[in-house]
Structure formats: structure tokens, C-alpha cells
mmCIF file of C-alpha atoms and ligand atoms in Angstrom:
data_model
loop_
_atom_site.group_PDB
_atom_site.id
_atom_site.type_symbol
_atom_site.label_atom_id
_atom_site.label_comp_id
_atom_site.label_asym_id
_atom_site.label_seq_id
_atom_site.Cartn_x
_atom_site.Cartn_y
_atom_site.Cartn_z
ATOM 1 C CA MET A 71 32.195 -101.653 156.763
ATOM 2 C CA GLU A 72 33.117 -99.972 160.047
ATOM 3 C CA ASP A 73 30.352 -97.370 159.554
ATOM 4 C CA LYS A 74 27.823 -100.162 159.032
ATOM 5 C CA ARG A 75 28.976 -101.924 162.236
ATOM 6 C CA THR A 76 28.691 -98.709 164.261
ATOM 7 C CA GLU A 77 25.251 -97.975 162.783
ATOM 8 C CA THR A 78 24.064 -101.446 163.815
ATOM 9 C CA GLY A 79 25.556 -100.998 167.302
ATOM 10 C CA VAL A 80 23.873 -97.612 167.763
ATOM 11 C CA ALA A 81 20.521 -99.051 166.633
ATOM 12 C CA ALA A 82 20.930 -101.949 169.106
ATOM 13 C CA MET A 83 21.574 -99.453 171.930
ATOM 14 C CA ALA A 84 18.453 -97.470 170.990
ATOM 15 C CA ALA A 85 16.449 -100.720 171.094
ATOM 16 C CA CYS A 86 17.773 -101.518 174.619
ATOM 17 C CA TYR A 87 16.577 -98.133 175.847
ATOM 18 C CA GLN A 88 12.986 -98.750 174.771
ATOM 19 C CA ARG A 89 12.490 -100.760 178.009
ATOM 20 C CA PHE A 90 14.214 -98.196 180.291
ATOM 21 C CA ASP A 91 12.164 -97.702 183.469
ATOM 22 C CA PRO A 92 12.763 -94.258 185.075
ATOM 23 C CA ALA A 93 11.262 -95.158 188.478
ATOM 24 C CA ALA A 94 13.377 -98.320 188.815
ATOM 25 C CA TYR A 95 16.541 -96.518 187.643
ATOM 26 C CA LEU A 96 15.993 -93.797 190.255
ATOM 27 C CA GLN A 97 15.403 -96.411 192.944
ATOM 28 C CA TYR A 98 18.609 -98.310 192.047
ATOM 29 C CA ASN A 99 20.921 -95.294 191.900
ATOM 30 C CA TYR A 100 19.413 -92.369 193.761
ATOM 31 C CA THR A 101 18.381 -93.844 197.138
ATOM 32 C CA PRO A 102 20.674 -95.106 199.987
ATOM 33 C CA PRO A 103 23.325 -96.428 200.082
ATOM 34 C CA ARG A 104 24.275 -94.622 196.839
ATOM 35 C CA ALA A 105 22.496 -91.447 197.960
ATOM 36 C CA ASP A 106 23.223 -91.389 201.704
ATOM 37 C CA PHE A 107 23.725 -87.767 202.732
ATOM 38 C CA GLU A 108 25.035 -88.789 206.153
ATOM 39 C CA ARG A 109 28.041 -90.481 204.511
ATOM 40 C CA LYS A 110 30.897 -88.618 202.842
ATOM 41 C CA ASP A 111 31.879 -91.772 200.922
ATOM 42 C CA SER A 112 28.460 -92.238 199.331
ATOM 43 C CA ILE A 113 28.493 -91.768 195.570
ATOM 44 C CA VAL A 114 25.809 -89.080 195.196
ATOM 45 C CA PRO A 115 27.313 -86.672 197.795
ATOM 46 C CA TRP A 116 30.658 -87.129 196.003
ATOM 47 C CA LYS A 117 29.116 -86.149 192.652
ATOM 48 C CA LEU A 118 27.303 -83.166 194.200
ATOM 49 C CA ALA A 119 30.536 -81.957 195.822
ATOM 50 C CA CYS A 120 32.414 -82.157 192.481
ATOM 51 C CA LEU A 121 29.688 -80.189 190.699
ATOM 52 C CA HIS A 122 29.456 -77.615 193.519
ATOM 53 C CA ARG A 123 33.208 -77.007 193.360
ATOM 54 C CA ALA A 124 33.271 -76.791 189.557
ATOM 55 C CA PHE A 125 30.454 -74.255 189.414
ATOM 56 C CA THR A 126 31.810 -72.040 192.218
ATOM 57 C CA GLU A 127 35.476 -71.744 191.184
ATOM 58 C CA GLY A 128 34.616 -68.632 189.161
ATOM 59 C CA ASP A 129 35.758 -69.723 185.682
ATOM 60 C CA VAL A 130 32.438 -71.290 184.609
ATOM 61 C CA SER A 131 29.992 -68.576 183.620
ATOM 62 C CA GLY A 132 27.644 -67.292 180.947
ATOM 63 C CA GLU A 133 23.974 -67.362 180.073
ATOM 64 C CA LEU A 134 23.119 -70.909 178.977
ATOM 65 C CA LEU A 135 23.791 -74.332 180.525
ATOM 66 C CA VAL A 136 22.739 -77.502 178.680
ATOM 67 C CA ASP A 137 22.517 -80.895 180.397
ATOM 68 C CA ILE A 138 23.117 -83.755 177.948
ATOM 69 C CA GLY A 139 21.149 -86.975 178.547
ATOM 70 C CA SER A 140 19.447 -85.801 181.747
ATOM 71 C CA GLY A 141 17.532 -89.039 182.169
ATOM 72 C CA PRO A 142 14.950 -88.747 184.961
ATOM 73 C CA THR A 143 17.392 -86.872 187.269
ATOM 74 C CA LEU A 144 17.893 -83.288 188.438
ATOM 75 C CA TYR A 145 20.875 -83.506 190.805
ATOM 76 C CA GLN A 146 23.330 -82.535 188.051
ATOM 77 C CA VAL A 147 21.915 -78.999 187.654
ATOM 78 C CA LEU A 148 21.375 -78.100 191.327
ATOM 79 C CA SER A 149 24.622 -76.093 191.514
ATOM 80 C CA GLY A 150 24.593 -74.799 187.926
ATOM 81 C CA CYS A 151 21.112 -73.306 188.304
ATOM 82 C CA GLU A 152 22.629 -70.627 190.584
ATOM 83 C CA VAL A 153 25.186 -69.577 187.938
ATOM 84 C CA PHE A 154 23.235 -69.677 184.649
ATOM 85 C CA ASN A 155 20.081 -67.767 183.781
ATOM 86 C CA GLN A 156 18.886 -70.484 181.427
ATOM 87 C CA VAL A 157 19.154 -74.264 181.771
ATOM 88 C CA LEU A 158 18.040 -76.776 179.130
ATOM 89 C CA LEU A 159 17.467 -80.413 180.062
ATOM 90 C CA THR A 160 17.615 -83.051 177.320
ATOM 91 C CA ASP A 161 16.978 -86.768 176.905
ATOM 92 C CA PHE A 162 16.532 -89.382 174.190
ATOM 93 C CA LEU A 163 13.452 -90.928 175.825
ATOM 94 C CA GLU A 164 10.015 -89.387 176.212
ATOM 95 C CA VAL A 165 9.471 -91.341 179.507
ATOM 96 C CA ASN A 166 12.426 -89.487 181.036
ATOM 97 C CA ARG A 167 11.368 -86.101 179.686
ATOM 98 C CA GLU A 168 7.906 -86.801 181.120
ATOM 99 C CA GLU A 169 9.392 -87.616 184.559
ATOM 100 C CA LEU A 170 11.282 -84.282 184.514
ATOM 101 C CA ARG A 171 8.146 -82.396 183.410
ATOM 102 C CA HIS A 172 6.260 -83.821 186.430
ATOM 103 C CA TRP A 173 8.786 -82.199 188.762
ATOM 104 C CA LEU A 174 8.966 -78.971 186.791
ATOM 105 C CA GLN A 175 5.200 -78.532 186.848
ATOM 106 C CA GLY A 176 5.153 -79.250 190.603
ATOM 107 C CA GLU A 177 1.886 -81.131 190.440
ATOM 108 C CA GLY A 178 3.090 -84.399 191.993
ATOM 109 C CA GLY A 179 3.495 -87.759 190.268
ATOM 110 C CA CYS A 180 7.311 -87.752 190.667
ATOM 111 C CA SER A 181 9.087 -91.088 191.160
ATOM 112 C CA LEU A 182 11.657 -89.546 193.548
ATOM 113 C CA ASP A 183 11.564 -86.797 196.162
ATOM 114 C CA TRP A 184 14.425 -84.414 195.330
ATOM 115 C CA THR A 185 14.113 -82.513 198.660
ATOM 116 C CA PRO A 186 17.164 -84.124 200.396
ATOM 117 C CA TYR A 187 19.232 -83.334 197.284
ATOM 118 C CA LEU A 188 18.116 -79.689 197.299
ATOM 119 C CA GLN A 189 18.828 -79.464 201.061
ATOM 120 C CA HIS A 190 22.276 -81.010 200.677
ATOM 121 C CA VAL A 191 23.327 -78.599 197.903
ATOM 122 C CA CYS A 192 22.010 -75.665 199.978
ATOM 123 C CA LYS A 193 24.333 -76.847 202.763
ATOM 124 C CA LEU A 194 27.277 -77.024 200.328
ATOM 125 C CA GLU A 195 26.473 -73.424 199.351
ATOM 126 C CA GLY A 196 26.565 -72.336 202.992
ATOM 127 C CA ARG A 197 22.830 -71.735 203.109
ATOM 128 C CA ARG A 198 20.407 -73.069 205.707
ATOM 129 C CA PRO A 199 18.837 -76.401 204.613
ATOM 130 C CA SER A 200 15.395 -74.718 204.720
ATOM 131 C CA ALA A 201 16.490 -72.584 201.741
ATOM 132 C CA TRP A 202 15.732 -75.666 199.613
ATOM 133 C CA THR A 203 12.327 -74.247 198.662
ATOM 134 C CA GLU A 204 14.050 -71.164 197.215
ATOM 135 C CA LYS A 205 16.437 -73.394 195.279
ATOM 136 C CA ALA A 206 13.528 -75.446 193.931
ATOM 137 C CA ALA A 207 11.808 -72.226 192.809
ATOM 138 C CA LYS A 208 15.036 -71.007 191.195
ATOM 139 C CA LEU A 209 15.455 -74.314 189.350
ATOM 140 C CA ARG A 210 11.877 -74.172 188.054
ATOM 141 C CA GLN A 211 12.498 -70.605 186.906
ATOM 142 C CA VAL A 212 15.738 -71.255 184.984
ATOM 143 C CA ILE A 213 14.840 -74.580 183.323
ATOM 144 C CA THR A 214 13.219 -73.242 180.179
ATOM 145 C CA ASP A 215 12.807 -76.482 178.222
ATOM 146 C CA ILE A 216 13.210 -80.271 178.189
ATOM 147 C CA LEU A 217 14.276 -81.349 174.716
ATOM 148 C CA PRO A 218 14.821 -84.570 172.743
ATOM 149 C CA ILE A 219 18.471 -85.353 171.974
ATOM 150 C CA ASP A 220 20.529 -87.997 170.187
ATOM 151 C CA VAL A 221 24.279 -87.776 170.834
ATOM 152 C CA HIS A 222 24.960 -90.094 167.890
ATOM 153 C CA ARG A 223 23.745 -87.466 165.435
ATOM 154 C CA PRO A 224 26.383 -84.923 164.325
ATOM 155 C CA GLN A 225 23.744 -82.331 165.256
ATOM 156 C CA PRO A 226 22.363 -83.822 168.543
ATOM 157 C CA LEU A 227 19.659 -81.149 169.078
ATOM 158 C CA ASP A 228 17.278 -79.526 166.601
ATOM 159 C CA SER A 229 19.181 -76.795 164.790
ATOM 160 C CA ASP A 230 17.201 -73.793 166.030
ATOM 161 C CA VAL A 231 17.188 -74.410 169.806
ATOM 162 C CA LEU A 232 20.614 -72.951 170.711
ATOM 163 C CA PRO A 233 22.208 -69.574 169.991
ATOM 164 C CA SER A 234 24.463 -69.771 166.893
ATOM 165 C CA ASP A 235 27.727 -69.702 168.908
ATOM 166 C CA GLY A 236 26.475 -72.497 171.208
ATOM 167 C CA ALA A 237 25.929 -72.953 174.944
ATOM 168 C CA ASP A 238 28.329 -71.531 177.547
ATOM 169 C CA CYS A 239 28.553 -74.801 179.455
ATOM 170 C CA LEU A 240 27.560 -78.456 179.092
ATOM 171 C CA VAL A 241 27.056 -80.931 181.886
ATOM 172 C CA SER A 242 26.599 -84.631 181.127
ATOM 173 C CA CYS A 243 26.434 -87.515 183.596
ATOM 174 C CA PHE A 244 26.597 -91.252 182.835
ATOM 175 C CA CYS A 245 25.279 -90.688 179.339
ATOM 176 C CA LEU A 246 27.913 -91.113 176.635
ATOM 177 C CA GLU A 247 29.479 -94.387 177.835
ATOM 178 C CA SER A 248 26.070 -95.923 178.523
ATOM 179 C CA VAL A 249 24.588 -95.149 175.110
ATOM 180 C CA SER A 250 27.604 -95.968 172.910
ATOM 181 C CA PRO A 251 28.317 -99.427 171.485
ATOM 182 C CA ASP A 252 32.111 -98.975 171.616
ATOM 183 C CA LEU A 253 34.954 -96.536 172.386
ATOM 184 C CA PRO A 254 35.030 -94.929 168.892
ATOM 185 C CA ALA A 255 31.281 -94.182 169.188
ATOM 186 C CA PHE A 256 31.880 -92.683 172.680
ATOM 187 C CA THR A 257 34.638 -90.433 171.304
ATOM 188 C CA ARG A 258 32.504 -89.432 168.327
ATOM 189 C CA ALA A 259 29.574 -88.581 170.649
ATOM 190 C CA LEU A 260 31.933 -86.404 172.697
ATOM 191 C CA GLY A 261 32.749 -84.550 169.460
ATOM 192 C CA HIS A 262 29.051 -84.233 168.527
ATOM 193 C CA ILE A 263 28.088 -82.638 171.863
ATOM 194 C CA GLY A 264 31.122 -80.322 171.563
ATOM 195 C CA ARG A 265 29.380 -78.713 168.585
ATOM 196 C CA LEU A 266 26.716 -77.483 171.014
ATOM 197 C CA LEU A 267 29.348 -75.622 173.061
ATOM 198 C CA ARG A 268 30.930 -72.255 172.251
ATOM 199 C CA PRO A 269 34.747 -72.183 171.945
ATOM 200 C CA GLY A 270 36.153 -71.566 175.434
ATOM 201 C CA GLY A 271 32.974 -72.973 177.016
ATOM 202 C CA HIS A 272 33.198 -75.622 179.739
ATOM 203 C CA LEU A 273 32.285 -79.299 179.758
ATOM 204 C CA LEU A 274 31.561 -80.999 183.112
ATOM 205 C CA LEU A 275 31.489 -84.716 182.474
ATOM 206 C CA ILE A 276 30.715 -87.434 185.010
ATOM 207 C CA GLY A 277 30.801 -91.088 184.037
ATOM 208 C CA ALA A 278 31.406 -94.702 184.934
ATOM 209 C CA LEU A 279 34.824 -96.364 184.994
ATOM 210 C CA GLY A 280 35.227 -100.056 184.196
ATOM 211 C CA GLU A 281 31.513 -100.645 183.734
ATOM 212 C CA SER A 282 30.245 -103.187 181.174
ATOM 213 C CA TYR A 283 26.498 -103.073 181.961
ATOM 214 C CA TYR A 284 23.845 -101.544 184.168
ATOM 215 C CA PHE A 285 20.179 -102.300 184.781
ATOM 216 C CA GLY A 286 17.758 -99.679 183.447
ATOM 217 C CA GLY A 287 14.844 -101.563 185.030
ATOM 218 C CA PRO A 288 14.005 -105.123 186.140
ATOM 219 C CA GLY A 289 15.648 -107.429 183.578
ATOM 220 C CA VAL A 290 16.706 -104.460 181.397
ATOM 221 C CA LYS A 291 20.462 -105.030 181.062
ATOM 222 C CA ILE A 292 22.091 -102.175 179.135
ATOM 223 C CA PRO A 293 25.667 -102.604 177.825
ATOM 224 C CA VAL A 294 28.214 -99.895 178.676
ATOM 225 C CA VAL A 295 31.641 -99.091 177.183
ATOM 226 C CA PRO A 296 34.104 -99.944 179.989
ATOM 227 C CA LEU A 297 36.320 -96.867 180.263
ATOM 228 C CA SER A 298 39.682 -96.242 181.915
ATOM 229 C CA GLU A 299 40.896 -92.802 183.024
ATOM 230 C CA ALA A 300 43.482 -92.832 180.211
ATOM 231 C CA GLN A 301 40.779 -93.537 177.598
ATOM 232 C CA VAL A 302 38.626 -90.674 178.906
ATOM 233 C CA CYS A 303 41.601 -88.287 178.647
ATOM 234 C CA ALA A 304 42.505 -89.487 175.116
ATOM 235 C CA SER A 305 38.888 -89.172 173.899
ATOM 236 C CA LEU A 306 38.640 -85.634 175.308
ATOM 237 C CA SER A 307 41.804 -84.514 173.592
ATOM 238 C CA GLU A 308 40.792 -86.202 170.294
ATOM 239 C CA SER A 309 37.418 -84.439 170.433
ATOM 240 C CA GLY A 310 38.783 -80.911 170.905
ATOM 241 C CA TYR A 311 38.764 -80.352 174.674
ATOM 242 C CA THR A 312 41.540 -79.299 177.064
ATOM 243 C CA LEU A 313 41.390 -81.103 180.389
ATOM 244 C CA ILE A 314 41.363 -78.852 183.454
ATOM 245 C CA ARG A 315 40.824 -81.491 186.142
ATOM 246 C CA LEU A 316 40.006 -85.180 186.488
ATOM 247 C CA GLU A 317 38.870 -86.632 189.808
ATOM 248 C CA VAL A 318 38.194 -90.289 190.520
ATOM 249 C CA TYR A 319 35.920 -91.983 193.062
ATOM 250 C CA THR A 320 36.329 -95.682 193.829
ATOM 251 C CA LEU A 321 33.157 -97.483 194.845
ATOM 252 C CA PRO A 322 33.260 -98.863 198.400
ATOM 253 C CA GLN A 323 32.203 -102.499 198.569
ATOM 254 C CA ASP A 324 28.760 -101.755 200.039
ATOM 255 C CA MET A 325 27.963 -99.347 197.183
ATOM 256 C CA ARG A 326 28.155 -102.322 194.770
ATOM 257 C CA VAL A 327 24.500 -103.208 195.064
ATOM 258 C CA GLY A 328 24.038 -105.506 192.060
ATOM 259 C CA VAL A 329 22.475 -102.986 189.662
ATOM 260 C CA ASP A 330 25.672 -102.652 187.567
ATOM 261 C CA ASP A 331 29.354 -103.642 187.610
ATOM 262 C CA VAL A 332 30.793 -100.125 187.897
ATOM 263 C CA SER A 333 34.111 -99.929 189.754
ATOM 264 C CA GLY A 334 34.623 -96.171 189.874
ATOM 265 C CA VAL A 335 33.356 -92.797 188.735
ATOM 266 C CA PHE A 336 35.263 -89.983 187.004
ATOM 267 C CA PHE A 337 34.585 -86.283 187.152
ATOM 268 C CA VAL A 338 36.063 -84.112 184.405
ATOM 269 C CA LYS A 339 36.229 -80.362 184.070
ATOM 270 C CA ALA A 340 37.379 -79.431 180.556
ATOM 271 C CA ARG A 341 37.335 -76.473 178.180
ATOM 272 C CA LYS A 342 36.461 -76.540 174.493
ATOM 273 C CA ASP A 343 39.502 -75.505 172.407
HETATM 274 N N1 LIG B 566 22.104 -88.307 183.451
HETATM 275 C C1 LIG B 566 21.321 -89.260 184.208
HETATM 276 C C2 LIG B 566 22.090 -89.677 185.439
HETATM 277 O O1 LIG B 566 23.101 -89.045 185.752
HETATM 278 O O2 LIG B 566 21.680 -90.606 186.142
HETATM 279 C C3 LIG B 566 20.874 -90.446 183.346
HETATM 280 C C4 LIG B 566 21.964 -91.321 182.812
HETATM 281 S S1 LIG B 566 21.344 -92.828 182.114
HETATM 282 C C5 LIG B 566 22.606 -93.960 182.558
HETATM 283 C C6 LIG B 566 21.658 -92.645 180.383
HETATM 284 C C7 LIG B 566 20.668 -91.717 179.711
HETATM 285 O O3 LIG B 566 21.005 -91.579 178.319
HETATM 286 C C8 LIG B 566 19.225 -92.215 179.741
HETATM 287 O O4 LIG B 566 18.414 -91.232 180.291
HETATM 288 C C9 LIG B 566 18.872 -92.440 178.266
HETATM 289 O O5 LIG B 566 17.520 -92.193 177.971
HETATM 290 C C10 LIG B 566 19.802 -91.483 177.575
HETATM 291 N N2 LIG B 566 20.079 -91.860 176.176
HETATM 292 C C11 LIG B 566 19.906 -93.062 175.577
HETATM 293 N N3 LIG B 566 20.284 -92.995 174.285
HETATM 294 C C12 LIG B 566 20.702 -91.730 174.054
HETATM 295 C C13 LIG B 566 21.194 -91.042 172.909
HETATM 296 N N4 LIG B 566 21.367 -91.658 171.739
HETATM 297 N N5 LIG B 566 21.488 -89.732 173.031
HETATM 298 C C14 LIG B 566 21.341 -89.090 174.233
HETATM 299 N N6 LIG B 566 20.892 -89.696 175.349
HETATM 300 C C15 LIG B 566 20.577 -91.003 175.262
#
């Protein structure tokens, strides 16, 4: 009975995503005020600082980084691309994979200019902002593929795309809670993606706190599992991860721009047991 309910919920989520609009989503979440590089309390600089710190502490290393549910965005791999020789991007929707391919091929047609993001991460790395062209080239060199994924499948990626012991690191931002119909499905998805990670490998997870919906385009209201910090910690431990650090960002009033009802954001660094 419960399996049937979850199956129906997962199918309903997949149906919601058929109207996802990458350009609108980028406009809602990845332009000012949410991406204001002059402000320390803007949400995107906060996320970039968390990722920069996590990737430069020295414990995250290896050959292969996989980003789970990339959507149409690149910000989440701008620090990791300096540490890993190979980066795989993944998403459920072809429209998002297409958006990422536009950037990767460098032939224009992108819905967002990632230059200020590249410049900002260069600054975090102590490089001159003009080094952004080198970072863009590096990113294009290390991203070797953009693959379909479904975190609700026990085997989220095709079986032959990863080495047999799994990736060295996973990053995933705002994916699991916004594609799961309920908390058990979120926890299960966390377990499914863990199968892509080698034992001892790291998971860097960013997600929404207290969010019940977001807009994936004009009139495209997508339900989200509202999470608390305690639920995130319990789901991690249930799914075979040891928490290293949890950081929380609370949205300032002027960051609540009517495209969702998110109240905060968590950043997790964890290790697979
Ligand atoms: N990672 C991006 C970010 O940080 O903005 C995008 C997050 S967006 C809220 C959620 C993403 O999950 C969308 O790109 C969507 O296509 C993807 N998605 C939807 N269903 C999925 C599924 N079953 N498995 C994996 N990803 C899914």
C-alpha cells in the first residue's frame, strides 16, 4: 500500500517537472538579489563560499566528481573543477541537459551569463578576477559528460557510466527535497545516490529548509518536502553517511522574492560510511 502511494507520488512529481522552464528558473534564483556578489548576505555568495571551503580543506580528493540533479546551473562545480580531473553533470530533464550543453560547447544560446560566478570563485581562490577565462576553460575540460539521472531508481545512473567502486565525491544542490513527494522518498533517494559513491567518499549537499513549493517557471508550482535541520541529519544517518559539518543560512526578508516559500538553506559535508 505504502509502495503504491510512493510510486504515485513520484509519478506526480515527474509530471510536474515536464513544464520546468530553465530560463525562468535561472532568472528567479540566479540573478540579484539572490545572486548579488556585492552582498555577503546574498544566498548565492553564501553557497559559493560553503563549496569553496569544503573543496579546499584538503580532505575531499580523488579523480571523479558527480553532480546530482544539476538542473541548468554550473555554480555548484566551480570550486570542485579545480580538485577533480573528471566531473559528470546529471539531470532528469533533457531541457536542462541541453542548457548545460550550450555552455559547454561555448557557442552561445545560454540563458544566463556565468561570468560573474566564475569571477567571484576566482576571487575566493585568491586569483585575479580576470582568471575567470582560465577557470571556464578548465571547467570545459573536466566536464566529460552530461547524463540523464533519476534519484528515485535504486540505480540512478546507467550501470556502466561510473567506475565499479563509485565516484570519489558527490555534490547535489536543491534536488532531493524538490523531487521527492515526502520525507521517506527523500531519505530513500539519499540512499540511492549513496550507491554512486565509494565508501569513504564525500557528499556535499545543499538544500532548502522549510520549503513547501517553488516555481519552476510561470505558473509551474512544484511541491517540495519541507525539511528541518534535524530531519536532514536523521536522513543522512539512516542512509549511511557520517555528518562532518552542517551550516545554515537564514533568508533575509528581501531575498524572499515570491518564487518559493523557502526560509533557510542548509549546507552539509558528509562522508559515506
Ligand atoms: N541543482 C540545481 C540548482 O542548484 O539550482 C537545480 C535544482 S532544481 C530545484 C531540481 C532539479 O532536479 C531540476 O533540475 C530537475 O530537472 C531535477 N529532477 C527532477 N526530477 C528528478 C529525479 N527524479 N531525479 C533527479 N533529478 C530530478
